[in-house]
């Protein structure tokens, strides 16, 4: 696995989303470079899924806001993607990572979050979603942090 700067990938995906979702306000909570062991393309797809889902969820709301934050705590990198969308009901929430399960999105195939879960788990991380109707959604992803390229190879 390669040593990847997660901040760089976040900035790229948010920039692409700004061009695609022109009426959505995006914020990135600034951080130092933070490194994880992984494959760049996989991480780009994970971020693209999460940021796009968040942007799509605010499309029909008055307050169109998506924030992305990265923090480094106890050798764990936490990536948070939060939106001000409609939220997800308690009935639906347990199923969002199931392949083929879709809700609230026209043309959704139920692949995106299943892919995110598989990819994050494959990189030694965890992903959870906190949401309630009318309150928006927050996705919390945690990865092991790496300091050196040699350390990344051993993950």
PDB file of C-alpha atoms in Angstrom:
ATOM      1  CA  UNK A   1       0.000   0.000   0.000  1.00  0.00           C
ATOM      2  CA  UNK A   2       1.064   3.570  -0.596  1.00  0.00           C
ATOM      3  CA  UNK A   3       1.372   6.403   1.906  1.00  0.00           C
ATOM      4  CA  UNK A   4      -1.414   8.779   0.893  1.00  0.00           C
ATOM      5  CA  UNK A   5      -2.097  12.316   2.120  1.00  0.00           C
ATOM      6  CA  UNK A   6      -5.804  12.158   2.938  1.00  0.00           C
ATOM      7  CA  UNK A   7      -6.054  15.952   3.030  1.00  0.00           C
ATOM      8  CA  UNK A   8      -4.945  16.174  -0.606  1.00  0.00           C
ATOM      9  CA  UNK A   9      -7.673  13.742  -1.688  1.00  0.00           C
ATOM     10  CA  UNK A  10     -10.322  15.589   0.345  1.00  0.00           C
ATOM     11  CA  UNK A  11      -9.364  18.898  -1.291  1.00  0.00           C
ATOM     12  CA  UNK A  12      -9.516  17.371  -4.785  1.00  0.00           C
ATOM     13  CA  UNK A  13     -12.923  15.739  -4.256  1.00  0.00           C
ATOM     14  CA  UNK A  14     -14.450  18.847  -2.684  1.00  0.00           C
ATOM     15  CA  UNK A  15     -13.117  20.959  -5.570  1.00  0.00           C
ATOM     16  CA  UNK A  16     -14.726  18.581  -8.098  1.00  0.00           C
ATOM     17  CA  UNK A  17     -17.994  18.658  -6.145  1.00  0.00           C
ATOM     18  CA  UNK A  18     -17.967  22.479  -6.057  1.00  0.00           C
ATOM     19  CA  UNK A  19     -17.942  22.463  -9.858  1.00  0.00           C
ATOM     20  CA  UNK A  20     -20.674  19.809 -10.064  1.00  0.00           C
ATOM     21  CA  UNK A  21     -22.978  21.157  -7.322  1.00  0.00           C
ATOM     22  CA  UNK A  22     -22.738  24.912  -7.850  1.00  0.00           C
ATOM     23  CA  UNK A  23     -25.512  25.869  -5.401  1.00  0.00           C
ATOM     24  CA  UNK A  24     -24.057  23.886  -2.470  1.00  0.00           C
ATOM     25  CA  UNK A  25     -21.685  25.523   0.033  1.00  0.00           C
ATOM     26  CA  UNK A  26     -18.734  23.280   0.913  1.00  0.00           C
ATOM     27  CA  UNK A  27     -16.267  23.758   3.738  1.00  0.00           C
ATOM     28  CA  UNK A  28     -13.074  21.907   4.547  1.00  0.00           C
ATOM     29  CA  UNK A  29     -11.800  22.100   8.081  1.00  0.00           C
ATOM     30  CA  UNK A  30      -8.122  22.694   7.518  1.00  0.00           C
ATOM     31  CA  UNK A  31      -5.591  20.246   8.863  1.00  0.00           C
ATOM     32  CA  UNK A  32      -1.943  19.367   8.614  1.00  0.00           C
ATOM     33  CA  UNK A  33      -1.050  16.723   6.023  1.00  0.00           C
ATOM     34  CA  UNK A  34      -2.355  13.400   7.352  1.00  0.00           C
ATOM     35  CA  UNK A  35      -1.235  10.074   5.953  1.00  0.00           C
ATOM     36  CA  UNK A  36      -2.921   6.709   5.655  1.00  0.00           C
ATOM     37  CA  UNK A  37      -1.919   3.481   3.956  1.00  0.00           C
ATOM     38  CA  UNK A  38      -4.001   2.752   0.890  1.00  0.00           C
ATOM     39  CA  UNK A  39      -4.495   3.107  -2.818  1.00  0.00           C
ATOM     40  CA  UNK A  40      -5.140   6.586  -4.157  1.00  0.00           C
ATOM     41  CA  UNK A  41      -7.912   5.559  -6.566  1.00  0.00           C
ATOM     42  CA  UNK A  42      -9.784   3.668  -3.832  1.00  0.00           C
ATOM     43  CA  UNK A  43      -9.617   6.653  -1.483  1.00  0.00           C
ATOM     44  CA  UNK A  44     -10.710   9.022  -4.248  1.00  0.00           C
ATOM     45  CA  UNK A  45     -13.758   6.827  -4.928  1.00  0.00           C
ATOM     46  CA  UNK A  46     -14.613   6.666  -1.209  1.00  0.00           C
ATOM     47  CA  UNK A  47     -14.412  10.461  -0.877  1.00  0.00           C
ATOM     48  CA  UNK A  48     -16.274  11.027  -4.130  1.00  0.00           C
ATOM     49  CA  UNK A  49     -19.130   8.802  -2.927  1.00  0.00           C
ATOM     50  CA  UNK A  50     -19.379  10.448   0.482  1.00  0.00           C
ATOM     51  CA  UNK A  51     -19.134  14.051  -0.731  1.00  0.00           C
ATOM     52  CA  UNK A  52     -21.517  13.470  -3.666  1.00  0.00           C
ATOM     53  CA  UNK A  53     -24.071  11.746  -1.421  1.00  0.00           C
ATOM     54  CA  UNK A  54     -23.920  14.669   0.995  1.00  0.00           C
ATOM     55  CA  UNK A  55     -24.287  17.236  -1.803  1.00  0.00           C
ATOM     56  CA  UNK A  56     -27.202  15.343  -3.362  1.00  0.00           C
ATOM     57  CA  UNK A  57     -28.947  15.132   0.017  1.00  0.00           C
ATOM     58  CA  UNK A  58     -29.022  18.924   0.401  1.00  0.00           C
ATOM     59  CA  UNK A  59     -30.277  19.584  -3.147  1.00  0.00           C
ATOM     60  CA  UNK A  60     -33.898  19.983  -2.028  1.00  0.00           C
ATOM     61  CA  UNK A  61     -33.174  21.884   1.184  1.00  0.00           C
ATOM     62  CA  UNK A  62     -32.945  25.604   1.801  1.00  0.00           C
ATOM     63  CA  UNK A  63     -29.653  25.432   3.698  1.00  0.00           C
ATOM     64  CA  UNK A  64     -27.306  23.652   1.266  1.00  0.00           C
ATOM     65  CA  UNK A  65     -24.166  22.981   3.288  1.00  0.00           C
ATOM     66  CA  UNK A  66     -21.600  20.166   3.325  1.00  0.00           C
ATOM     67  CA  UNK A  67     -18.570  20.142   5.607  1.00  0.00           C
ATOM     68  CA  UNK A  68     -15.567  17.846   5.547  1.00  0.00           C
ATOM     69  CA  UNK A  69     -13.131  17.610   8.451  1.00  0.00           C
ATOM     70  CA  UNK A  70     -10.054  15.533   9.202  1.00  0.00           C
ATOM     71  CA  UNK A  71      -8.610  15.070  12.655  1.00  0.00           C
ATOM     72  CA  UNK A  72      -5.741  12.993  13.979  1.00  0.00           C
ATOM     73  CA  UNK A  73      -6.368  11.406  17.380  1.00  0.00           C
ATOM     74  CA  UNK A  74      -4.270   8.693  18.989  1.00  0.00           C
ATOM     75  CA  UNK A  75      -2.839   7.489  15.665  1.00  0.00           C
ATOM     76  CA  UNK A  76      -6.327   7.305  14.192  1.00  0.00           C
ATOM     77  CA  UNK A  77      -7.408   9.625  11.410  1.00  0.00           C
ATOM     78  CA  UNK A  78     -11.037  10.605  11.581  1.00  0.00           C
ATOM     79  CA  UNK A  79     -12.708  11.874   8.436  1.00  0.00           C
ATOM     80  CA  UNK A  80     -16.115  13.470   8.951  1.00  0.00           C
ATOM     81  CA  UNK A  81     -18.514  14.368   6.134  1.00  0.00           C
ATOM     82  CA  UNK A  82     -21.595  16.208   7.408  1.00  0.00           C
ATOM     83  CA  UNK A  83     -24.569  17.680   5.576  1.00  0.00           C
ATOM     84  CA  UNK A  84     -27.701  19.697   6.294  1.00  0.00           C
ATOM     85  CA  UNK A  85     -29.923  17.384   4.237  1.00  0.00           C
ATOM     86  CA  UNK A  86     -33.181  15.677   5.125  1.00  0.00           C
ATOM     87  CA  UNK A  87     -31.490  12.990   7.225  1.00  0.00           C
ATOM     88  CA  UNK A  88     -32.118   9.245   7.313  1.00  0.00           C
ATOM     89  CA  UNK A  89     -34.827   7.555   9.367  1.00  0.00           C
ATOM     90  CA  UNK A  90     -34.014   5.028  12.093  1.00  0.00           C
ATOM     91  CA  UNK A  91     -35.830   2.391  10.023  1.00  0.00           C
ATOM     92  CA  UNK A  92     -33.595   2.932   6.971  1.00  0.00           C
ATOM     93  CA  UNK A  93     -30.261   3.629   8.710  1.00  0.00           C
ATOM     94  CA  UNK A  94     -29.300  -0.007   9.516  1.00  0.00           C
ATOM     95  CA  UNK A  95     -29.571  -0.907   5.811  1.00  0.00           C
ATOM     96  CA  UNK A  96     -27.614   1.900   4.104  1.00  0.00           C
ATOM     97  CA  UNK A  97     -24.434  -0.177   3.691  1.00  0.00           C
ATOM     98  CA  UNK A  98     -26.264  -3.138   2.116  1.00  0.00           C
ATOM     99  CA  UNK A  99     -25.426  -3.690  -1.552  1.00  0.00           C
ATOM    100  CA  UNK A 100     -28.488  -2.947  -3.686  1.00  0.00           C
ATOM    101  CA  UNK A 101     -30.285  -0.972  -0.964  1.00  0.00           C
ATOM    102  CA  UNK A 102     -31.278   2.521  -2.040  1.00  0.00           C
ATOM    103  CA  UNK A 103     -33.473   5.258  -0.619  1.00  0.00           C
ATOM    104  CA  UNK A 104     -34.356   8.849  -1.330  1.00  0.00           C
ATOM    105  CA  UNK A 105     -32.319   9.173  -4.514  1.00  0.00           C
ATOM    106  CA  UNK A 106     -33.637   8.888  -8.036  1.00  0.00           C
ATOM    107  CA  UNK A 107     -31.435   6.641 -10.121  1.00  0.00           C
ATOM    108  CA  UNK A 108     -29.509   5.278  -7.128  1.00  0.00           C
ATOM    109  CA  UNK A 109     -28.266   1.705  -7.456  1.00  0.00           C
ATOM    110  CA  UNK A 110     -27.365   0.974  -3.845  1.00  0.00           C
ATOM    111  CA  UNK A 111     -23.697   0.469  -4.673  1.00  0.00           C
ATOM    112  CA  UNK A 112     -21.965   3.603  -3.332  1.00  0.00           C
ATOM    113  CA  UNK A 113     -22.149   3.124   0.430  1.00  0.00           C
ATOM    114  CA  UNK A 114     -21.636  -0.642   0.137  1.00  0.00           C
ATOM    115  CA  UNK A 115     -18.429   0.137  -1.770  1.00  0.00           C
ATOM    116  CA  UNK A 116     -17.404   2.723   0.849  1.00  0.00           C
ATOM    117  CA  UNK A 117     -17.885   0.209   3.678  1.00  0.00           C
ATOM    118  CA  UNK A 118     -15.924  -2.531   1.866  1.00  0.00           C
ATOM    119  CA  UNK A 119     -13.096  -0.173   0.863  1.00  0.00           C
ATOM    120  CA  UNK A 120     -12.733   1.424   4.301  1.00  0.00           C
ATOM    121  CA  UNK A 121     -12.799  -1.967   6.043  1.00  0.00           C
ATOM    122  CA  UNK A 122     -10.214  -3.242   3.554  1.00  0.00           C
ATOM    123  CA  UNK A 123      -7.925  -0.376   4.592  1.00  0.00           C
ATOM    124  CA  UNK A 124      -8.235  -1.302   8.269  1.00  0.00           C
ATOM    125  CA  UNK A 125     -10.767   1.416   8.988  1.00  0.00           C
ATOM    126  CA  UNK A 126     -14.321   1.772  10.212  1.00  0.00           C
ATOM    127  CA  UNK A 127     -17.305   3.761   8.976  1.00  0.00           C
ATOM    128  CA  UNK A 128     -20.497   4.759  10.745  1.00  0.00           C
ATOM    129  CA  UNK A 129     -23.388   7.051   9.955  1.00  0.00           C
ATOM    130  CA  UNK A 130     -25.211   9.239  12.457  1.00  0.00           C
ATOM    131  CA  UNK A 131     -28.466  10.713  11.199  1.00  0.00           C
ATOM    132  CA  UNK A 132     -32.039  11.561  12.016  1.00  0.00           C
ATOM    133  CA  UNK A 133     -34.808  13.051   9.881  1.00  0.00           C
ATOM    134  CA  UNK A 134     -34.645  16.828   9.631  1.00  0.00           C
ATOM    135  CA  UNK A 135     -31.202  16.931  11.264  1.00  0.00           C
ATOM    136  CA  UNK A 136     -28.881  16.058   8.380  1.00  0.00           C
ATOM    137  CA  UNK A 137     -26.347  13.256   8.264  1.00  0.00           C
ATOM    138  CA  UNK A 138     -22.785  12.800   9.495  1.00  0.00           C
ATOM    139  CA  UNK A 139     -20.528  10.048   8.178  1.00  0.00           C
ATOM    140  CA  UNK A 140     -17.579   9.173  10.441  1.00  0.00           C
ATOM    141  CA  UNK A 141     -14.693   7.265   8.879  1.00  0.00           C
ATOM    142  CA  UNK A 142     -11.649   6.220  10.894  1.00  0.00           C
ATOM    143  CA  UNK A 143      -8.340   5.000   9.475  1.00  0.00           C
ATOM    144  CA  UNK A 144      -5.079   3.995  11.144  1.00  0.00           C
ATOM    145  CA  UNK A 145      -2.545   6.807  10.658  1.00  0.00           C
ATOM    146  CA  UNK A 146       0.906   6.087   9.215  1.00  0.00           C
ATOM    147  CA  UNK A 147       4.032   8.172   9.573  1.00  0.00           C
ATOM    148  CA  UNK A 148       6.389   6.747   6.979  1.00  0.00           C
ATOM    149  CA  UNK A 149       6.248   5.066   3.573  1.00  0.00           C
ATOM    150  CA  UNK A 150       7.847   1.993   5.179  1.00  0.00           C
ATOM    151  CA  UNK A 151       5.081   1.878   7.785  1.00  0.00           C
ATOM    152  CA  UNK A 152       2.467   2.096   4.977  1.00  0.00           C
ATOM    153  CA  UNK A 153       3.986  -0.932   3.238  1.00  0.00           C
ATOM    154  CA  UNK A 154       3.497  -2.986   6.395  1.00  0.00           C
ATOM    155  CA  UNK A 155      -0.208  -2.208   6.814  1.00  0.00           C
TER     156      UNK A 155
END
